[in-house]
PDB file of C-alpha atoms in Angstrom:
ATOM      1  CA  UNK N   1       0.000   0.000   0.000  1.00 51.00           C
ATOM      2  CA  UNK N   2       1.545   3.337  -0.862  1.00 53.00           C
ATOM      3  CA  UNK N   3       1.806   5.795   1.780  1.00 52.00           C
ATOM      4  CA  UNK N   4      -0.836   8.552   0.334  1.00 55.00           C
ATOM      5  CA  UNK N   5      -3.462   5.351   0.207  1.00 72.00           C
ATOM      6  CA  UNK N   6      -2.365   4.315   3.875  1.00 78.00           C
ATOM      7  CA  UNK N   7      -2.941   7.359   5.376  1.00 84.00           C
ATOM      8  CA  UNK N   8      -5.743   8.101   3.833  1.00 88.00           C
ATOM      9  CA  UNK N   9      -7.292   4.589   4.798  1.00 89.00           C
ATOM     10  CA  UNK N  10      -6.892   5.753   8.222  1.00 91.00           C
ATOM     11  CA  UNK N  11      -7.612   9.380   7.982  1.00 93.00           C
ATOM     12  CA  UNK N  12     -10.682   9.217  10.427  1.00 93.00           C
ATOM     13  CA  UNK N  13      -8.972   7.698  12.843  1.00 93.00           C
ATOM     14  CA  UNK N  14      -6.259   9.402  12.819  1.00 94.00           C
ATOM     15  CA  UNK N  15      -8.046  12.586  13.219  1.00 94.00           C
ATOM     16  CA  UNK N  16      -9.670  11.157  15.963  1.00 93.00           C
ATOM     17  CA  UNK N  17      -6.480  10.700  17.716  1.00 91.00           C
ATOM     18  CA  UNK N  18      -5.563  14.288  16.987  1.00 93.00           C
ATOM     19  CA  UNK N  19      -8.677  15.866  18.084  1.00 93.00           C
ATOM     20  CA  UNK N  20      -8.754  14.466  21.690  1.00 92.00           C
ATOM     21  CA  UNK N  21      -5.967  17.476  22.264  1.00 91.00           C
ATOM     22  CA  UNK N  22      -7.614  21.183  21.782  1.00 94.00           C
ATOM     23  CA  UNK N  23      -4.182  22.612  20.789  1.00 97.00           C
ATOM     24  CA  UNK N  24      -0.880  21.119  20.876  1.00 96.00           C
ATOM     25  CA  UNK N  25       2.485  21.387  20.509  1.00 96.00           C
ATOM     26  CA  UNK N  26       5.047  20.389  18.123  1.00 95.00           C
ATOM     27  CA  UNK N  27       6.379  17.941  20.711  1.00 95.00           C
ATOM     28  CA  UNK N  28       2.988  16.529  20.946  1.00 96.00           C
ATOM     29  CA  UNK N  29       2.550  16.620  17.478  1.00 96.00           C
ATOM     30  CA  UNK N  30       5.499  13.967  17.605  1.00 96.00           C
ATOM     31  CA  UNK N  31       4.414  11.762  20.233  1.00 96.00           C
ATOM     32  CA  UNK N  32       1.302  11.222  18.350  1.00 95.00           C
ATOM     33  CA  UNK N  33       3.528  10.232  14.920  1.00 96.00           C
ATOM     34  CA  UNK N  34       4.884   8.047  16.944  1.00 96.00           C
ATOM     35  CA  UNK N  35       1.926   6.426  18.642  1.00 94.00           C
ATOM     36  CA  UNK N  36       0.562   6.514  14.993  1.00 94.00           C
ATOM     37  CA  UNK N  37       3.379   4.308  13.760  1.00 93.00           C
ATOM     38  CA  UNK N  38       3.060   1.837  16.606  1.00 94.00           C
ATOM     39  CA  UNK N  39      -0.707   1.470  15.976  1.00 92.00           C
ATOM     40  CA  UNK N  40      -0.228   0.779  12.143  1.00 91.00           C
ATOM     41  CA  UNK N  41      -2.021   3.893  11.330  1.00 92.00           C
ATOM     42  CA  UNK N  42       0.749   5.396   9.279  1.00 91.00           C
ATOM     43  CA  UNK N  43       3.640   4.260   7.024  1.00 90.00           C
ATOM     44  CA  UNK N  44       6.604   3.503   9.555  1.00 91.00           C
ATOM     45  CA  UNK N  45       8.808   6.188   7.094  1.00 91.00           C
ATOM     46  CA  UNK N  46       6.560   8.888   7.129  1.00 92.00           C
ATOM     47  CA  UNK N  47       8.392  11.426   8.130  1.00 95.00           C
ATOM     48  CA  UNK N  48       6.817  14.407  10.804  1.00 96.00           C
ATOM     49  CA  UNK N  49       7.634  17.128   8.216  1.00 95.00           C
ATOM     50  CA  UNK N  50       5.284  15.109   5.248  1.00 94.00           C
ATOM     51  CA  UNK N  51       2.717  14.114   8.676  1.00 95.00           C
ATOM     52  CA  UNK N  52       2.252  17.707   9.317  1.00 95.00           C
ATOM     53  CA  UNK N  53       1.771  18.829   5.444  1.00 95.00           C
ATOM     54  CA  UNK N  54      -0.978  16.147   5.154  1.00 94.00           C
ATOM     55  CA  UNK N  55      -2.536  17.278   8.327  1.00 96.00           C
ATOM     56  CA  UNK N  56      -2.568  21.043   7.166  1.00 95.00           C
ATOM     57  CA  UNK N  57      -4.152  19.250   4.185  1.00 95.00           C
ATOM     58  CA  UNK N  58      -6.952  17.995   6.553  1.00 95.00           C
ATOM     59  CA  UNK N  59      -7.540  21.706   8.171  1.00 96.00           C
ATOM     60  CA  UNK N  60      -4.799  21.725  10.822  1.00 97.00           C
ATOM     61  CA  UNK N  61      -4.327  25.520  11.887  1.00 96.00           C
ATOM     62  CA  UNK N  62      -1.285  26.844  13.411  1.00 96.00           C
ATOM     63  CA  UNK N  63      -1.437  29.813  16.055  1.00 97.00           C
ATOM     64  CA  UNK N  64       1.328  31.184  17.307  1.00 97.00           C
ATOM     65  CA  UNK N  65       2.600  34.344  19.830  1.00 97.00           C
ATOM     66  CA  UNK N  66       6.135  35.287  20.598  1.00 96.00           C
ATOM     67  CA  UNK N  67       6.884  36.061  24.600  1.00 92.00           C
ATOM     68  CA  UNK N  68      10.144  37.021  25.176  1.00 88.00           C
ATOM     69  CA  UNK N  69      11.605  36.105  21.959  1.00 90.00           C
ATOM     70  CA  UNK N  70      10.291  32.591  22.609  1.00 92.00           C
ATOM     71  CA  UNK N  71       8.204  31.397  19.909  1.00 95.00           C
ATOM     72  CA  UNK N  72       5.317  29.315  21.016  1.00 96.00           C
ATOM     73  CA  UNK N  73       3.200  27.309  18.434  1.00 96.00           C
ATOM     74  CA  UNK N  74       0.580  25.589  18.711  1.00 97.00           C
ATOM     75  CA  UNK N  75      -1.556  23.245  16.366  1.00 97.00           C
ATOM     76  CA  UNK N  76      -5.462  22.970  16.056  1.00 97.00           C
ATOM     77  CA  UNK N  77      -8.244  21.027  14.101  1.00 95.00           C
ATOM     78  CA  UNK N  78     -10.356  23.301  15.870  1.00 93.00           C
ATOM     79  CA  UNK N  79     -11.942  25.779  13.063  1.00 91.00           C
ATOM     80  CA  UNK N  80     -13.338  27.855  15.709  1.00 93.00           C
ATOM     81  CA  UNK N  81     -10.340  29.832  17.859  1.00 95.00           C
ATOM     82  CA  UNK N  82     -10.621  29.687  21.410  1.00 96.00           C
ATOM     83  CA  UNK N  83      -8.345  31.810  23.382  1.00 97.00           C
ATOM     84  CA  UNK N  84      -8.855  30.473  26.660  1.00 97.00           C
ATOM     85  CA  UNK N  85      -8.307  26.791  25.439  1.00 97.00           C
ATOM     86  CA  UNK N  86      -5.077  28.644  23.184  1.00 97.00           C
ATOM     87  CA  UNK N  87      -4.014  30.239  26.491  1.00 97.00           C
ATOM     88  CA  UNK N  88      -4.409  26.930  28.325  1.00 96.00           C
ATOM     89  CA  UNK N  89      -1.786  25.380  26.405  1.00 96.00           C
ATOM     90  CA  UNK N  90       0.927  27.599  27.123  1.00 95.00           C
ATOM     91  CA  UNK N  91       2.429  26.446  30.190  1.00 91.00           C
ATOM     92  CA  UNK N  92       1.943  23.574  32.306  1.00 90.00           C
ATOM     93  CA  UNK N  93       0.009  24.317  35.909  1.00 91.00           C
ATOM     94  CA  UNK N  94      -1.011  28.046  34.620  1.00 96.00           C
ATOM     95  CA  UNK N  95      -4.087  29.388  35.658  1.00 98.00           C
ATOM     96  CA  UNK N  96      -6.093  32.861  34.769  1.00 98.00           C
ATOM     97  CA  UNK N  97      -6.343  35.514  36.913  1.00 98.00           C
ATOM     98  CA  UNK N  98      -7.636  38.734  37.960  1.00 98.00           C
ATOM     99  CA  UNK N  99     -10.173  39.990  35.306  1.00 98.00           C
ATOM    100  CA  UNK N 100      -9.730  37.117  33.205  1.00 98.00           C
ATOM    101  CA  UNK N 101     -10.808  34.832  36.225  1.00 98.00           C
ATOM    102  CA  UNK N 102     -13.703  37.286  36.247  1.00 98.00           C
ATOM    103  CA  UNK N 103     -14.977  37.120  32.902  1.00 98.00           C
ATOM    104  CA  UNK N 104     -14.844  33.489  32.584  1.00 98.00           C
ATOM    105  CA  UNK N 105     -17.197  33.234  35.595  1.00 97.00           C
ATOM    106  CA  UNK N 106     -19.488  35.763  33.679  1.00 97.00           C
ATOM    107  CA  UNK N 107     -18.602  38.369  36.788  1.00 97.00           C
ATOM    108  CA  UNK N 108     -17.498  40.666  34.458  1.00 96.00           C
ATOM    109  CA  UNK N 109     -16.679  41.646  30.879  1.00 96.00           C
ATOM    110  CA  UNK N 110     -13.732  44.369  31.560  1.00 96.00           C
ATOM    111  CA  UNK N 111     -11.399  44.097  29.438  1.00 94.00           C
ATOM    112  CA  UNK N 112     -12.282  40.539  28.037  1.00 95.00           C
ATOM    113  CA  UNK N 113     -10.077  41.316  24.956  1.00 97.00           C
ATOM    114  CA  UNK N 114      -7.255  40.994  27.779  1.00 97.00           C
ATOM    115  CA  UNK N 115      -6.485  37.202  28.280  1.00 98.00           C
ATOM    116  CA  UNK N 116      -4.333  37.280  31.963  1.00 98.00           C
ATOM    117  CA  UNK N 117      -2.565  34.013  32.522  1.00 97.00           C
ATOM    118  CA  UNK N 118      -0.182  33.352  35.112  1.00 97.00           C
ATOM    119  CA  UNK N 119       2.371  30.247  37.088  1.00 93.00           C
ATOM    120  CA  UNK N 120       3.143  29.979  40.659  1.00 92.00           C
ATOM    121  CA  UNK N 121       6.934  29.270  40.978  1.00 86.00           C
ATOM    122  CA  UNK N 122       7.959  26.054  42.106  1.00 82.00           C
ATOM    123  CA  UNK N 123      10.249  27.689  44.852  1.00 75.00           C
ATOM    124  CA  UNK N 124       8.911  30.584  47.223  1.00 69.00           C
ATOM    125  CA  UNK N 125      10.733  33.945  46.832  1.00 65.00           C
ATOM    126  CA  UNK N 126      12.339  34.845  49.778  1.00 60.00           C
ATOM    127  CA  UNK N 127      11.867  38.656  49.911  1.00 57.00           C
ATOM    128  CA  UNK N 128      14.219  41.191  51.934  1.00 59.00           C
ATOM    129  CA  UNK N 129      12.423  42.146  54.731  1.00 62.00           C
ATOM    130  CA  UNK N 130      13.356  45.619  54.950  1.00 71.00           C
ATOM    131  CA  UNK N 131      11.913  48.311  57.491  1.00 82.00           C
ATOM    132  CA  UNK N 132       9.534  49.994  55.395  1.00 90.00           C
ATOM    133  CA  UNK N 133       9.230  53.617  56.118  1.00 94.00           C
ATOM    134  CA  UNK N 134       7.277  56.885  54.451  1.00 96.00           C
ATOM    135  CA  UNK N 135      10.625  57.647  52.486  1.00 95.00           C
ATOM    136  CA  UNK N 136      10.778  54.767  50.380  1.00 94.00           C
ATOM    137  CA  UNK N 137       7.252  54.585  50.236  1.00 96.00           C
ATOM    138  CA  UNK N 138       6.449  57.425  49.010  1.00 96.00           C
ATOM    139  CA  UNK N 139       9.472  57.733  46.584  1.00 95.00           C
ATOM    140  CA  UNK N 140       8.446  53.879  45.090  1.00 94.00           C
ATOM    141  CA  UNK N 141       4.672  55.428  44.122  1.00 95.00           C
ATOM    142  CA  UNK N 142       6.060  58.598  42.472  1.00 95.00           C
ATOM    143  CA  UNK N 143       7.992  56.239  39.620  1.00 94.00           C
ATOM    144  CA  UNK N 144       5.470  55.152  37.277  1.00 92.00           C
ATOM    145  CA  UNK N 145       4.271  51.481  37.275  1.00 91.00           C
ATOM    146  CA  UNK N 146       6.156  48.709  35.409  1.00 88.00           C
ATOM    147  CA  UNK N 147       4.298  46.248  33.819  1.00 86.00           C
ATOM    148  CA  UNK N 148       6.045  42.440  32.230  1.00 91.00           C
ATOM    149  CA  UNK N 149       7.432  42.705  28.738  1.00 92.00           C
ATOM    150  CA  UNK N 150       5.953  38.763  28.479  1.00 93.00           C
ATOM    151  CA  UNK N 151       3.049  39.387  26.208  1.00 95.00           C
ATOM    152  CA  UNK N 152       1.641  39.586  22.754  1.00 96.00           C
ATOM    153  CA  UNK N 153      -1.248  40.229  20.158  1.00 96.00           C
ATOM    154  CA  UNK N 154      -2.794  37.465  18.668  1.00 96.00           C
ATOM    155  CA  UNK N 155      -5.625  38.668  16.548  1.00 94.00           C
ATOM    156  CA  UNK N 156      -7.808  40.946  18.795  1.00 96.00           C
ATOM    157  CA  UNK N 157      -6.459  39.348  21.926  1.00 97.00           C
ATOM    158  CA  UNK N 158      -3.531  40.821  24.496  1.00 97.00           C
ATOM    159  CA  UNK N 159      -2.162  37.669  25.973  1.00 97.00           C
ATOM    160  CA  UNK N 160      -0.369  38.764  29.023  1.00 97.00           C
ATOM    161  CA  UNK N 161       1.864  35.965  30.660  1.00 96.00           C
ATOM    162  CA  UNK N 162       2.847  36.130  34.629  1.00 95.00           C
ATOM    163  CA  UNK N 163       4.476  34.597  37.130  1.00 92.00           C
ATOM    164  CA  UNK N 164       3.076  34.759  41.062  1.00 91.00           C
ATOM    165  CA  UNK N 165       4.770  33.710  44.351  1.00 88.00           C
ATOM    166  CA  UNK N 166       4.462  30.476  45.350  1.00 90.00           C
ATOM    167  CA  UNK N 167       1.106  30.393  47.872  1.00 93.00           C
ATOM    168  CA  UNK N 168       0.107  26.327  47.351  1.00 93.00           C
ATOM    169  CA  UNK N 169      -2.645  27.351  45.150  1.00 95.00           C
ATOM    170  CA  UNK N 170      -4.150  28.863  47.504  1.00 97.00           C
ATOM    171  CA  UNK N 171      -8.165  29.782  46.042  1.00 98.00           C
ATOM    172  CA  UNK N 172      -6.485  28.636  42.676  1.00 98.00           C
ATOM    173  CA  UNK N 173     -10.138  26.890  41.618  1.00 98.00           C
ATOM    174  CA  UNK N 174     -11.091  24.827  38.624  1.00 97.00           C
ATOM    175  CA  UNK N 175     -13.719  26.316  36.546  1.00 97.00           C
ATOM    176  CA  UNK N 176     -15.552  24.624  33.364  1.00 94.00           C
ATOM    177  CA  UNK N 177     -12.280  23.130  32.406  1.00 94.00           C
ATOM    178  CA  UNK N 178      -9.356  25.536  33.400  1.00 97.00           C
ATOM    179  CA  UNK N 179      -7.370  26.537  36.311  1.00 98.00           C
ATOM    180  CA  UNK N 180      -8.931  30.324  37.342  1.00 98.00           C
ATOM    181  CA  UNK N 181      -8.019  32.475  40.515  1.00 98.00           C
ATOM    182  CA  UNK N 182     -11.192  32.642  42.733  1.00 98.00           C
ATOM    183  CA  UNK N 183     -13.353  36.245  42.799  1.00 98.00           C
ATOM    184  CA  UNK N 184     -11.522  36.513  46.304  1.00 98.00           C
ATOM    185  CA  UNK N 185      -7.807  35.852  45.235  1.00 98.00           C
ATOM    186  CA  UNK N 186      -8.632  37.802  41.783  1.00 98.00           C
ATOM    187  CA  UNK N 187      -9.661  40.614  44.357  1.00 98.00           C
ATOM    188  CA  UNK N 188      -6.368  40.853  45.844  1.00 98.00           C
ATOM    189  CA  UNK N 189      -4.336  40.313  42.837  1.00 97.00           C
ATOM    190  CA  UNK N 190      -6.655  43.410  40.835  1.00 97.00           C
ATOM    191  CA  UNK N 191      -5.754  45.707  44.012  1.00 97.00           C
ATOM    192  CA  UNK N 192      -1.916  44.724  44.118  1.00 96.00           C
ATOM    193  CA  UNK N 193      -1.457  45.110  39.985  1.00 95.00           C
ATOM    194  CA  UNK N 194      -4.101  47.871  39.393  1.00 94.00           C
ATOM    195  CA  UNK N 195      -1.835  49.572  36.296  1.00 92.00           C
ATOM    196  CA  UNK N 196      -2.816  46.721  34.088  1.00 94.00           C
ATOM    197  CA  UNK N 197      -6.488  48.254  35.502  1.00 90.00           C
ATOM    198  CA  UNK N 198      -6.337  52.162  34.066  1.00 77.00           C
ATOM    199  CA  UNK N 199      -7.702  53.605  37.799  1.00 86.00           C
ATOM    200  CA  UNK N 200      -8.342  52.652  41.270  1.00 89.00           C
ATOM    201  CA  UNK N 201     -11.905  53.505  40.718  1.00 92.00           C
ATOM    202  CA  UNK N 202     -12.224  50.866  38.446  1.00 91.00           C
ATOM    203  CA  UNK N 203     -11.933  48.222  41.807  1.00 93.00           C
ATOM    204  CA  UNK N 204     -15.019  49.678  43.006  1.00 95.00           C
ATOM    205  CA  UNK N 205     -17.197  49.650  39.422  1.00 94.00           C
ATOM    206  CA  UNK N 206     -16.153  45.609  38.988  1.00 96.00           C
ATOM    207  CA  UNK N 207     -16.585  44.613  42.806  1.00 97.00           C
ATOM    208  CA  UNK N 208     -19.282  46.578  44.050  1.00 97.00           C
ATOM    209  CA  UNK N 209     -22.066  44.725  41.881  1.00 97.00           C
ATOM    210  CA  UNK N 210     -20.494  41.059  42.876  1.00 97.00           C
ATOM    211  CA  UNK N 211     -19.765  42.299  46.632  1.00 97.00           C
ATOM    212  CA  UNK N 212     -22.134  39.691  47.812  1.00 97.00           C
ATOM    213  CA  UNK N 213     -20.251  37.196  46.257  1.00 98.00           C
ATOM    214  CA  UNK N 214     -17.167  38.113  48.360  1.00 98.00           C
ATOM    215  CA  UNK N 215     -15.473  36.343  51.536  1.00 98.00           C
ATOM    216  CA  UNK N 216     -14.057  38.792  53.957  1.00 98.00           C
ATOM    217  CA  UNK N 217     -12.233  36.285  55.922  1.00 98.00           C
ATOM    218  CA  UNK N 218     -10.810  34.914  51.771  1.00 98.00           C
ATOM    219  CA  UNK N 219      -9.353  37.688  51.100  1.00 98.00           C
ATOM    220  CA  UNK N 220      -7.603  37.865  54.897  1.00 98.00           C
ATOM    221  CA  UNK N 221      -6.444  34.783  54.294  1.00 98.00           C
ATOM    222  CA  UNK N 222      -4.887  35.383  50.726  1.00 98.00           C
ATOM    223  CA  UNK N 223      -3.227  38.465  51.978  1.00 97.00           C
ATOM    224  CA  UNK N 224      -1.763  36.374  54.132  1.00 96.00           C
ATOM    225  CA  UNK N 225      -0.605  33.450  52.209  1.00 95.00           C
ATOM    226  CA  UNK N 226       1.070  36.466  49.316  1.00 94.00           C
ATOM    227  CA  UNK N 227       2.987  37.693  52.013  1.00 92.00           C
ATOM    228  CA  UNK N 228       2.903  41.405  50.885  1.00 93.00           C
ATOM    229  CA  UNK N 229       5.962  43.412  51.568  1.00 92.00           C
ATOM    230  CA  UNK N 230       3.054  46.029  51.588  1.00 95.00           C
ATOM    231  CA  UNK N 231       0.521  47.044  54.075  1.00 97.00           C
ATOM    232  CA  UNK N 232      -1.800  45.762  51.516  1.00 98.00           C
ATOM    233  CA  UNK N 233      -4.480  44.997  54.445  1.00 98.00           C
ATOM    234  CA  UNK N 234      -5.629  48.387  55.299  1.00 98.00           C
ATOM    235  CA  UNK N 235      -5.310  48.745  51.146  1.00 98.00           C
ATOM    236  CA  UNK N 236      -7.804  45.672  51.097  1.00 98.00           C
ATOM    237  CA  UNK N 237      -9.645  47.390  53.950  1.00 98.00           C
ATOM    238  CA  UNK N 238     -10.401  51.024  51.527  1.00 98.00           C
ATOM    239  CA  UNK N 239     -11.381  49.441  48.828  1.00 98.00           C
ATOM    240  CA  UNK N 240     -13.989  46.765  50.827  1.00 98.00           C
ATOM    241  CA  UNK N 241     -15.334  49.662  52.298  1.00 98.00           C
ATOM    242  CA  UNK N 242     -15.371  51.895  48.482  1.00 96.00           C
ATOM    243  CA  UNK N 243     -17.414  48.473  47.323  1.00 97.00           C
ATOM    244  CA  UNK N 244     -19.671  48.753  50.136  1.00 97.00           C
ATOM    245  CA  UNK N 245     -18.750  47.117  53.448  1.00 98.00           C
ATOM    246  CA  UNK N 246     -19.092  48.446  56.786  1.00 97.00           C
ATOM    247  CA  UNK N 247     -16.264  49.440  59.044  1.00 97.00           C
ATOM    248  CA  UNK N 248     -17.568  46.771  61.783  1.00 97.00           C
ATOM    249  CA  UNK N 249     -17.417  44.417  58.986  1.00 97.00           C
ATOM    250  CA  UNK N 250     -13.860  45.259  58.425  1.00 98.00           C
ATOM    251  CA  UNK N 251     -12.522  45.315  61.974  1.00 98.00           C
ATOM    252  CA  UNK N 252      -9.925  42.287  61.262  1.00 97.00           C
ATOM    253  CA  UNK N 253      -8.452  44.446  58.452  1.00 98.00           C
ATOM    254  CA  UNK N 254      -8.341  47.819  60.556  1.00 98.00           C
ATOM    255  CA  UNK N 255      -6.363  45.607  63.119  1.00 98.00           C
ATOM    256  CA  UNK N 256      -3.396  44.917  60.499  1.00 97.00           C
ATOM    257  CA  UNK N 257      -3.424  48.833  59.658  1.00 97.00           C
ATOM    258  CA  UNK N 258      -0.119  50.242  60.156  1.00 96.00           C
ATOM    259  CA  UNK N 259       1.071  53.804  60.433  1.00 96.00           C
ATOM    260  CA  UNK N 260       2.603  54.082  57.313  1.00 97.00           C
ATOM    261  CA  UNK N 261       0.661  55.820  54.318  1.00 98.00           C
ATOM    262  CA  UNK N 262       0.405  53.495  51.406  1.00 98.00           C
ATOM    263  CA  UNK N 263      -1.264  54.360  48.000  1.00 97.00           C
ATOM    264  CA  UNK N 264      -4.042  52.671  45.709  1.00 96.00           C
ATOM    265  CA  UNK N 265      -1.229  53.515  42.437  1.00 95.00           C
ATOM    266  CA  UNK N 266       1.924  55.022  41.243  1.00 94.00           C
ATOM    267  CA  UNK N 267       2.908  58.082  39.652  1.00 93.00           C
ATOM    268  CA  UNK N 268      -0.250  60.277  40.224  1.00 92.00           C
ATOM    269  CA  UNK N 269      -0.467  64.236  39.751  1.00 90.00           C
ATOM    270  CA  UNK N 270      -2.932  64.455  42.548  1.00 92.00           C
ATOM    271  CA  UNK N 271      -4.176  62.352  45.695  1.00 94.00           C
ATOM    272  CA  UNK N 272      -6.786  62.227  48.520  1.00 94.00           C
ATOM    273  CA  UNK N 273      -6.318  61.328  52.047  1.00 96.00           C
ATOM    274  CA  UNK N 274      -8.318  58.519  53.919  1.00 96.00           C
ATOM    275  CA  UNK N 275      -7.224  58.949  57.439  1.00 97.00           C
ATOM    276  CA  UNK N 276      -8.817  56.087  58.432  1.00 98.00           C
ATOM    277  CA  UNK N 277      -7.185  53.555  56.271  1.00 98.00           C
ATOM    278  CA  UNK N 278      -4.002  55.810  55.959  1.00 98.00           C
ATOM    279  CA  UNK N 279      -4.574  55.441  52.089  1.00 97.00           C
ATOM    280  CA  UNK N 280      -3.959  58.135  49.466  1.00 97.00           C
ATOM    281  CA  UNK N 281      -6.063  57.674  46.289  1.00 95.00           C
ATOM    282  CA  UNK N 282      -6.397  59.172  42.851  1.00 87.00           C
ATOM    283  CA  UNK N 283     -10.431  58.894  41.972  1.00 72.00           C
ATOM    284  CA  UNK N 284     -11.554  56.272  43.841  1.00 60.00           C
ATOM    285  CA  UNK N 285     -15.362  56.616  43.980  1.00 58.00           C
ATOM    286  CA  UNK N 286     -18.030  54.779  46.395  1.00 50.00           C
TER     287      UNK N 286
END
């Protein structure tokens, strides 16, 4: 049997095989030649190169982004492109976060065209446990915020790739499929990376209207397990009362309040005081 007529006397199984994976990688691509081969499905010579041309015959797509000058392909029979499953692919044990968490939940739909995926490192960082004080403080929020040079377009998509501290997973969930931050943990992590967020007033527009789906004594306990260098309590604390809480409600937080004045974000012409929470914000609106 020539090796166009064996291939294509298997083509439906062979198909089959490849559409049990969403997307896949070139490695994959190879382990399945292989498994192929040892199930008789294709010629023992074909080689991967001639495998992939008659799979492109057959409608495989190739997507790819470039994150750090590290190309990352991926292979589909899938006609229809799905970013999260795309996304999903990337790296082993990721999981979506912040607003992405949000919008896959249907909690939200700011900026869906945003796809936030992130990876816990293996290894805890071991930060420096300076004495904060006003001085550095205040001359850290004057700079303007940073944000990772790990991301790229792909069609009308921003994938942005992170990497978290270690916490165990902690309120790392699985949703419909995928690995997703809970609304709590994506709480913390939208407060603690609001640049990627345009304002501090936009914490209170996509929490206030879900606030009964929050866990006060969550997001304690995720404040905890990040280990802020940051007094990123009494933060928590301002912005639970912005989305609607009462102070009683938020005694726990006003506990951990220190007397150092943090800020909601960087680099800002103009602030307001809350003495209470010892917080300076931009437009934060209740």
């Amino acid at each position: 049997m020539k090796k166009k007529e064996f291939f294509a006397s298997h083509l439906d199984e062979i198909l089959q095989e490849i559409k049990k994976n969403d997307y896949l990688t070139q490695e994959k691509l190879f382990e399945l030649l292989k498994e192929l081969k040892e199930k008789s499905l294709v010629s023992k010579s074909l080689a991967f190169s001639h495998f992939l041309l008659k799979l492109i015959d057959e409608g495989l797509i190739q997507f790819s982004i470039n994150i750090r000058g590290h190309l990352k392909v991926r292979y589909t029979m899938n006609k229809e492109f799905d970013v999260y499953k795309f996304c999903n692919s990337l790296e082993k044990n990721s999981y979506f976060l912040m607003t992405t968490s949000l919008n896959l939940q249907n909690l939200s739909t700011y900026k869906n065209d945003f796809i936030f995926i992130s990876k816990e490192r293996k290894i805890r960082n071991s930060f420096d446990r300076v004495t904060l004080n006003q001085e550095n403080i205040d001359k850290a929020f004057s700079k303007k915020p940073r944000q990772t040079n790990a991301h790229d377009k792909l069609g009308d998509f921003r994938i942005i790739m992170l990497e978290t501290n270690n916490t165990s997973s902690y309120e790392i969930i699985n949703f419909k499929g995928f690995k997703i931050s809970s609304i709590n943990r994506a709480f913390v992590e939208i407060i603690s990376n609001i640049h990627y967020f345009q304002t501090s007033s936009k914490v209170v527009e996509l929490f206030k209207p879900i606030k009964n789906k929050l866990n006060l004594e969550v997001i304690y306990k995720v404040i905890e397990k990040f280990d802020f260098v940051y007094p990123y309590y009494q933060l928590a604390g301002f912005y639970l009362e912005k989305i609607g809480y009462e102070k009683k409600c938020l005694e726990r937080f006003y506990l951990k309040k220190t007397d150092l004045k943090f800020y909601t974000e960087k680099n800002k012409d103009k602030y307001v005081f809350d003495e209470y929470w010892n917080i300076y914000y931009s437009d934060c609106k209740s």
